[in-house]
Amino acid sequence: MERVIGIDLGTTNSCVAIVDNGTPTVIPNRGGYKTTPSMVAITEAGKRLVGHIAKRQAITNAENTVYAAKRLIGRKWSSSQVKNAVLTSSYRIVEGPHGDVRIQLRDKTYSVPEVSAMVLQEMRVIAEDFLGETVSKAVITVPAYFNDNQRQATKDAGQIAGLDVIRIINEPTAAALAYGFGKNIEKLIAVYDLGGGTFDISILEIGAHGVFKVIATAGDTFLGGEDFDARIIDWLVQGFKDQHGIDLRQDRMALQRLKDAAEKAKCELSSVKETEINLPFIISSGRNEALHLQQTISRSTLEGLCEDLIDRTIEICKQTLLDAKLDKEEVEDVVLVGGMTRMPKVQDAVAAFFDRDPCKGVHPDEVVALGAAIQGAALVDDQHEMILLDVTPHALGIMTFGSFFEELIPQNTTVPTSRTKIFTTSRDNQTAVKILVMQGESQRAEENEMLGEFILTGLRRAPKGQVEIEVTFEINADGIVSVSAKDLETGQQQSIQVTATSGLTKDEIKQMIESAKEYMVDRRSSEEFEAAKQEAEKLIVEIERLFPQVEIVVAASDFGREAVNKARRILRDAKAAIESKDAAAVKNQLEALARTHRMFKGVVTKTQ
Amino acid sequence: MARDTDLTTKPPQPPPDDLEWEDPRSSGDPFDNADARDTAMPPDSYDDYVRKASADELMGPEARRALSAPSLPKVEPPRDAMPTLPDSDLALELAASITTAGPSRRPPSGPHEIPLELSDEGEPTEHTLPLPIPTPVHAILTPSVQATERHEPVIAEPGQPEWHDEVTMPDSRAPTVRGKRGLSSSPDQPASSNVLDDALELALDATGDALDLVAARATPLAPRSGDPMVELRDRYAVGDFTGAMTIAEAVLADDPSNAEVLRYMESCRDILLQMYKARLGSLDRVPRIALPAEELRWLTLDHRSGFLLSCIDGTSTIEDILDVSGMPPLDTLRILYTLMQQQIIELAPDR
């Protein structure tokens, strides 16, 4: 049975997990970290950096480092979120050829799914390195509020990364899955997710037979751990300015160090009461001497700095319960997700609001990926009884006169489904109607996402309200939405099939898949070379160390001299192979080197 | 290797026929203040200087250690590129004749090679750098050398350019005129494989301790001509690639499209990059901080060095640091190398 990995593709960090012998497990990356920053950068030399290494240069190479690509995925260039991102991002966001969003890095433009694919590819590599086998199937999580286009774009990203995305699931659902794993529970739970860049609160109903229903979800896509870091940075910068009259923000290197130190201090303050931030040689003063930053920050200082941020999350929780017409007493458990929920003050605030201690049985950084892995395992294992039903993430409907949104299929409706409603003309002698298919929850049509449009013509001329038009929405098991409009009097009908689009054409996706494959081939061959090179170099060093002793031993015999000469040739050839960066040639030399090493060792051992 | 008395630190006696080699102390040019010069005139007599230097009056032992020549990794060049080492006696003879000859007028262009790098012990280090072949070195060729070996004119001290900014040795004007190969002043010519060997081997082979080496390497240049292009070529020719780059940058600030200067710039950068890469060894090596954290703050470092130190976490390779530093690779390598020289960091073997 092929393994399925679960990927939490986060705004700031990503995580990959797998179910191993029935136990969901998070896979650490090469550095031993269980989460990997969702950052991609291109260096001056054109080298691609993904993960921690990209994060470490995110400020010094800000223009060419993409972070929070998730905020852009599947969005149209014209959307307000993109406009906001254009103004606030350090990297360049440009309009794509299909009204989509592209990101300019150095001299190349990348689509957002392509950038996300780089992160997914990294997660795939982490899993493959850990498992020692190829991985091709994945379940990827997305926020509950993602619309069809955003989900499709995430799917496309997976495809570009060489993954068969067998299911996209909601992050709170994944968290709830991990929370309920191995338990037979029916509960109403809240998932409070305060990550690096976003905050989400979701109310879920865990029903019998593994039905997980998102009852309400809300959040702030610009509120997360980075805002907490920013507060610490502001505090440090101001303190330094007061002391030395120098604004550290003017120096990118200083800012990079501040950012790293602030994040580290923030994490430390979750377990200790105070910590020291020590950044020697942070900046050069006007007198050409380097200044040091040394500051102690306490947990209470941090809490004071970030109080309003925590309050904001609680306000959103309040509003969400209000919108869902739920009392907080009805919430039976609170699951904490995201690294920021480790902060004691956050836990206290959540506990105070919900009047209960949050659940501490799940790891906040890993729970979403674990849930995705559980879902992945369930999908390929017939023995699993758990069924996770697909529901519509957002309501579907049409725009009506006055720019109102008329809902036909409510949010969280289990698919497949079909709904019909009758509409009438909005003015006298109207002979055509325009059907604008939309997705969202707002009553104002312009606040929702438009999925498609078509026109039904040939209507009978009549006073407004007399001609009846039947509009039908149908979603099949594959999630494809069909919308039809029928003049009930004449029977004339028009319809469209709405397919979610990431903004990329099939050809573009195909091309991106190819270039991602090429990148992987290059990467793998370079890794192969490095491994062979290191092995060869180790043997070369050992042989060279033994050489003088062997030369003394064999000096008397012609045979020995010949062997030594041969060993010299082997060393020379191996070095030449390393020099030529030819993995195959280095591999070819390994056996000869190993033989020589064995021989030399034998000679030296015998003479001792 | 043969060792002899130090032949490298005596200030040169400009020959009377060298019109371009004026004694700055007697000239009225803006550089007549010795303190303002890159490579200062010895304020004392040579003998006084030697006495002070040997008594550690000029710099402390730490400074001497920090400024001592690099311990270079042995890089074995391809077999066909192995330089033919000269017979040591012959080489010394050549060196002696060159040293005593002193600078002469700028010679015509011709093929040259880059000088060999040196180790702390004054050992030459084999190199396989694809270095450009400059045209002849100015002012230091002697007819006897040219007659002895065609196409292998004498070189001046090899550039240890990064030290020019940091080290001002009292006797630094003394040109070390040794070895058998010359330098090019043009970045256009193809690289030669036979580089970096005997000249410096001889120059530092004598008796030199670290101080001698520094003195020897603080290459004197021809007097400033006022024409930056001339100075650029001169510095390039004597292997002062950092100096040449600085001048090139200044020229390019006024004339960004100057093709010749751009070529020099590119060439200098490439050479320096390779030099530092060779000195640091494999880019897969992992730097580690060699001092306790509390001692770091007492060092005299700039913020860029401080930043690079912050990038050293005991697991990142030099290549990783190059990627994350956000600085030009040459600057990063130069600083890492300097930190290694100062024993602030050490390099672990390949990851």
GROMACS .gro file of C-alpha atoms in nm, chain A residues 253, chain B residues 162 276 280 301-306 308-309 327 329-342 345:
model
   28
  253MET     CA    1   2.181   4.305   0.858
  770GLU     CA    2   4.277   4.239   0.195
  884TYR     CA    3   3.960   3.309  -0.085
  888LEU     CA    4   3.915   2.852   0.304
  909LEU     CA    5   3.515   4.387   1.469
  910ASP     CA    6   3.281   4.574   1.241
  911HIS     CA    7   2.911   4.506   1.217
  912ARG     CA    8   2.950   4.304   0.900
  913SER     CA    9   3.184   4.066   1.076
  914GLY     CA   10   2.939   4.062   1.364
  916LEU     CA   11   2.859   3.688   0.974
  917LEU     CA   12   2.945   3.562   1.321
  935MET     CA   13   2.656   4.036   0.106
  937PRO     CA   14   3.026   3.659  -0.201
  938LEU     CA   15   3.367   3.820  -0.217
  939ASP     CA   16   3.301   4.029   0.094
  940THR     CA   17   3.163   3.730   0.278
  941LEU     CA   18   3.461   3.511   0.196
  942ARG     CA   19   3.705   3.788   0.276
  943ILE     CA   20   3.552   3.848   0.619
  944LEU     CA   21   3.529   3.478   0.697
  945TYR     CA   22   3.889   3.438   0.598
  946THR     CA   23   3.993   3.732   0.815
  947LEU     CA   24   3.798   3.589   1.107
  948MET     CA   25   3.974   3.260   1.055
  949GLN     CA   26   4.308   3.438   1.041
  950GLN     CA   27   4.229   3.609   1.366
  953ILE     CA   28   3.644   3.113   1.394
   0.00000   0.00000   0.00000
